[in-house]
Phi, psi and omega in degrees: 000152181281135179281142177272143175264105179235062176069036178084354178275142178269126180296147177284142180229139180233148176236143176242128181220143179209185181135191187258332188236127176294318185303328181284344186236010185299312180296319178297313180300318179298320178292322180295323179300324180286338190246346186236155178276330182221137173235124178257120183251127179227190180072188182298331182296337179298329180300322179294319179290323176297316178296324178295335178268013181063030174257104185277128185230017188098174186240003188295328184244011180275130173272089186300327180287350179255004186299314180295321178293324176295318177299317179298320180292322176297317178298315179299318180299316179297318180296326182273356182077023179265124180278115179262117185256127179242158178301151182254341186263000000 
């Protein structure tokens, strides 16, 4: 996309991603962290990220084998100043 010139300020950009499996979207998520200010994660894959943040929600939809990679992605997002938004309810 073409960047807007708004007096030297960089426009904020957000991405919304969902689905059932983190493993299918890991490379995409890593790329989004580098390019967006906010990533909103929904769907079943959010359960893995919630578990990575030590928010226990049950285990039926958590990809336990992807937990460390989710933690790494959360850490990368924080380091890059990317706000990762997860469901609250």
